[in-house]
Short mmCIF file of C-alpha atoms in Angstrom, two decimals:
data_model
loop_
_atom_site.label_atom_id
_atom_site.label_comp_id
_atom_site.label_asym_id
_atom_site.label_seq_id
_atom_site.Cartn_x
_atom_site.Cartn_y
_atom_site.Cartn_z
CA SER A 1285 0.00 0.00 0.00
CA HIS A 1286 0.99 3.62 -0.46
CA ALA A 1287 0.96 4.28 3.28
CA LEU A 1288 3.41 1.44 3.89
CA LEU A 1289 5.72 2.68 1.11
CA CYS A 1290 5.68 6.17 2.65
CA ALA A 1291 6.45 4.71 6.09
CA VAL A 1292 9.42 2.75 4.70
CA TYR A 1293 10.70 5.84 2.84
CA ASP A 1294 10.29 8.00 5.94
CA HIS A 1295 12.20 5.42 8.01
CA LEU A 1296 14.99 5.15 5.43
CA LEU A 1297 15.43 8.91 5.35
CA SER A 1298 15.49 9.02 9.15
CA LEU A 1299 18.59 6.79 8.94
CA PHE A 1300 20.40 9.31 6.74
CA PRO A 1301 22.68 10.69 9.51
CA PHE A 1302 23.94 7.15 10.19
CA VAL A 1303 24.55 6.56 6.48
CA ILE A 1304 26.58 9.78 6.28
CA ASP A 1305 28.70 8.64 9.23
CA LEU A 1306 29.18 5.25 7.58
CA VAL A 1307 30.24 6.81 4.27
CA ARG A 1308 32.67 9.11 6.09
CA ASP A 1309 34.12 6.37 8.30
CA LEU A 1310 34.71 3.97 5.42
CA GLY A 1311 36.73 6.41 3.37
CA PRO A 1312 40.36 5.77 2.47
CA ASP A 1313 41.58 8.24 5.10
CA ASN A 1314 39.83 6.27 7.85
CA SER A 1315 40.70 2.74 6.83
CA ALA A 1316 42.21 1.82 10.22
CA GLY A 1317 45.85 1.67 9.22
CA ARG A 1318 45.22 0.12 5.82
CA LYS A 1319 46.57 1.74 2.70
CA ALA A 1320 44.27 3.96 0.66
CA LEU A 1321 41.61 1.93 -1.08
CA ASP A 1322 40.77 1.88 -4.77
CA GLU A 1323 37.21 0.79 -4.03
CA PRO A 1324 35.03 1.14 -0.95
CA PRO A 1325 35.22 -1.68 1.60
CA LEU A 1326 31.45 -1.58 2.09
CA ARG A 1327 28.87 -0.22 -0.28
CA VAL A 1328 25.76 1.62 0.82
CA ALA A 1329 24.38 1.61 -2.70
CA PRO A 1330 21.44 -0.65 -1.71
CA PHE A 1331 20.29 2.00 0.78
CA PHE A 1332 20.09 4.64 -1.95
CA ARG A 1333 18.62 2.13 -4.42
CA MET A 1334 15.75 1.51 -1.99
CA CYS A 1335 15.28 5.26 -1.45
CA SER A 1336 15.08 5.67 -5.24
CA PHE A 1337 12.48 2.92 -5.47
CA CYS A 1338 10.32 4.63 -2.86
CA ALA A 1339 10.63 8.07 -4.48
CA ALA A 1340 9.95 6.66 -7.96
CA ASN A 1341 6.77 5.00 -6.70
CA GLY A 1342 5.29 8.15 -5.20
CA ALA A 1343 6.42 7.91 -1.58
CA THR A 1344 6.66 11.12 0.38
CA SER A 1345 8.53 11.82 3.58
CA SER A 1346 8.51 14.44 6.27
CA ASN A 1347 12.26 14.03 6.70
CA ASP A 1348 14.55 16.81 5.59
CA LEU A 1349 16.98 16.10 2.74
CA ALA A 1350 19.34 18.95 3.66
CA ALA A 1351 22.10 16.43 4.43
CA LEU A 1352 22.07 14.99 0.90
CA PRO A 1353 24.71 17.43 -0.43
CA GLN A 1354 26.94 16.61 2.54
CA ALA A 1355 26.65 12.88 1.87
CA TYR A 1356 27.38 13.43 -1.82
CA CYS A 1357 30.40 15.61 -1.04
CA ILE A 1358 31.87 12.99 1.31
CA GLN A 1359 31.28 10.15 -1.16
CA ASP A 1360 32.65 12.13 -4.11
CA ALA A 1361 35.75 13.16 -2.15
CA HIS A 1362 36.81 9.50 -1.90
CA HIS A 1363 37.50 9.62 -5.68
CA TRP A 1364 36.54 6.01 -6.19
CA GLU A 1365 36.20 5.24 -9.85
CA VAL A 1366 33.08 3.37 -10.97
CA ASP A 1367 31.58 4.17 -7.55
CA GLU A 1368 28.30 2.28 -7.25
CA THR A 1369 27.30 4.18 -4.10
CA LYS A 1370 27.77 7.53 -5.82
CA LEU A 1371 25.78 6.29 -8.81
CA GLU A 1372 22.86 5.22 -6.63
CA MET A 1373 23.08 8.41 -4.58
CA VAL A 1374 22.80 10.52 -7.73
CA ARG A 1375 20.01 8.30 -9.06
CA PHE A 1376 18.10 8.82 -5.80
CA TRP A 1377 18.72 12.57 -5.78
CA TYR A 1378 17.49 12.88 -9.37
CA THR A 1379 14.46 10.63 -8.77
CA ALA A 1380 13.46 12.50 -5.61
CA ALA A 1381 14.02 15.89 -7.28
CA THR A 1382 11.83 15.06 -10.26
CA SER A 1383 9.13 13.07 -8.47
CA PRO A 1384 5.74 14.66 -9.02
CA SER A 1385 4.48 13.23 -5.71
CA GLN A 1386 6.25 15.80 -3.55
CA THR A 1387 5.87 19.42 -4.61
CA PRO A 1388 7.86 21.42 -3.88
CA SER A 1389 10.62 18.86 -3.96
CA PRO A 1390 13.00 18.98 -0.97
CA ALA A 1391 15.65 17.20 -3.07
CA LEU A 1392 15.37 19.83 -5.82
CA SER A 1393 15.46 22.62 -3.25
CA VAL A 1394 18.77 21.46 -1.77
CA ALA A 1395 20.27 20.96 -5.25
CA SER A 1396 19.17 24.51 -6.19
CA SER A 1397 21.54 26.13 -3.75
CA PRO A 1398 24.30 27.79 -5.82
CA ALA A 1399 26.97 26.32 -3.51
CA THR A 1400 25.55 22.81 -3.90
CA PHE A 1401 25.15 23.26 -7.64
CA LYS A 1402 28.81 24.35 -7.89
CA ARG A 1403 29.86 21.34 -5.82
CA LEU A 1404 27.97 19.05 -8.21
CA LEU A 1405 29.82 20.65 -11.12
CA ASP A 1406 33.11 19.99 -9.31
CA SER A 1407 32.37 16.26 -9.06
CA PHE A 1408 35.07 13.69 -9.64
CA VAL A 1409 34.67 11.88 -12.95
CA SER A 1410 36.78 9.42 -14.85
CA LEU A 1411 36.63 9.30 -18.60
CA ARG A 1412 38.87 6.30 -19.15
CA PRO A 1413 37.89 4.75 -22.48
CA THR A 1414 37.46 1.21 -21.17
CA ASP A 1415 34.20 -0.72 -21.38
CA ARG A 1416 33.80 -0.68 -17.59
CA PHE A 1417 34.06 3.11 -17.37
CA LEU A 1418 31.90 3.69 -20.43
CA ARG A 1419 29.13 1.50 -19.01
CA TYR A 1420 29.31 3.27 -15.66
CA ASN A 1421 29.19 6.73 -17.23
CA ARG A 1422 26.30 5.74 -19.50
CA GLU A 1423 24.33 4.77 -16.42
CA MET A 1424 25.43 7.65 -14.16
CA LEU A 1425 25.49 10.67 -16.44
CA PRO A 1426 21.79 10.79 -17.44
CA HIS A 1427 20.82 11.04 -13.76
CA PHE A 1428 23.58 13.52 -12.99
CA TYR A 1429 22.82 15.81 -15.91
CA GLY A 1430 19.09 15.29 -15.38
CA LEU A 1431 19.46 16.65 -11.85
CA LEU A 1432 21.42 19.65 -13.14
CA ARG A 1433 18.81 20.25 -15.85
CA ALA A 1434 15.97 20.02 -13.29
CA VAL A 1435 17.71 22.66 -11.15
CA LEU A 1436 18.21 24.97 -14.13
CA ALA A 1437 14.56 24.58 -15.17
CA SER A 1438 13.26 25.28 -11.64
CA PRO A 1439 12.10 28.70 -10.45
CA ALA A 1440 15.28 28.91 -8.31
CA GLY A 1441 17.51 28.09 -11.28
CA GLU A 1442 18.74 31.55 -12.29
CA PRO A 1443 21.58 31.80 -9.73
CA CYS A 1444 22.65 28.28 -10.74
CA ARG A 1445 22.71 29.31 -14.42
CA GLN A 1446 25.20 31.98 -13.48
CA VAL A 1447 27.28 29.41 -11.60
CA LEU A 1448 27.24 27.11 -14.64
CA LEU A 1449 28.21 29.79 -17.15
CA SER A 1450 31.19 30.91 -15.07
CA HIS A 1451 32.35 27.43 -14.08
CA ARG A 1452 35.60 26.02 -15.49
CA ASN A 1453 34.02 22.59 -16.12
CA TRP A 1454 31.52 24.12 -18.54
CA ASP A 1455 34.26 24.90 -21.09
CA TRP A 1456 35.93 21.55 -20.42
CA ALA A 1457 32.71 19.58 -20.92
CA ILE A 1458 31.83 21.37 -24.14
CA LYS A 1459 35.29 20.86 -25.62
CA TYR A 1460 36.26 17.38 -24.47
CA VAL A 1461 33.02 15.55 -23.77
CA LEU A 1462 30.67 16.98 -26.38
CA VAL A 1463 33.00 17.90 -29.23
CA GLU A 1464 36.03 15.63 -29.09
CA SER A 1465 34.56 12.46 -27.57
CA SER A 1466 32.43 10.18 -29.69
CA ASP A 1467 31.79 8.01 -26.61
CA TYR A 1468 29.82 10.69 -24.72
#
C-alpha cells in the first residue's frame, strides 16, 4: 500500500545521519591503518537504491533532505572510480528531485543552492575509455545531468545558471566531452 511505502521511505530517510557517518568512516583516510583503497570496503548503494524505489513510486517523507549534499560531497571526495554508491546516490537525488508526488521537492530545493550546484559541477569523474568506465558513465550521467537540468529549469535556477556559465568545467565539458569524444 501507499501508506506502507511512505512509512518505509520516511524510516529510510530518518537513517540518513547514520549513512553519512558510515560513508565518512569507510573512506580511504579512515581505513584503520590500511593503505588507501581503490574501491570502498562496504557499499551503501542498496540503501540509496531503496530510497530511489520509494521516491519513484510516489512515496513522500517528512524528513529533511538537507544532508544529501553533505553525503554526496563525502562520497565524491573518496574519488573512487566506478563508484556504485555515488551512482545510486545521484540516481536517488534525481528521482526525488523530479518526483511529481512531492511538490515542492525537498531534493530539488537542496540541489538549487548555488553552492551545492557548484559542488555538483566539481564532481570527480573518470573518462577512461574502457568498457567498464563507459558502461558506468552511460548509467550515471543521465541522472547527474538530469538533476542539473531540473535545477536549471526550476524557479530557483537563475543563480545556478550563473554558476554554470562561469564554471571552469563548462568549457571543459563542451570541448572534451561533447566535441572531441564520440563516446559521450
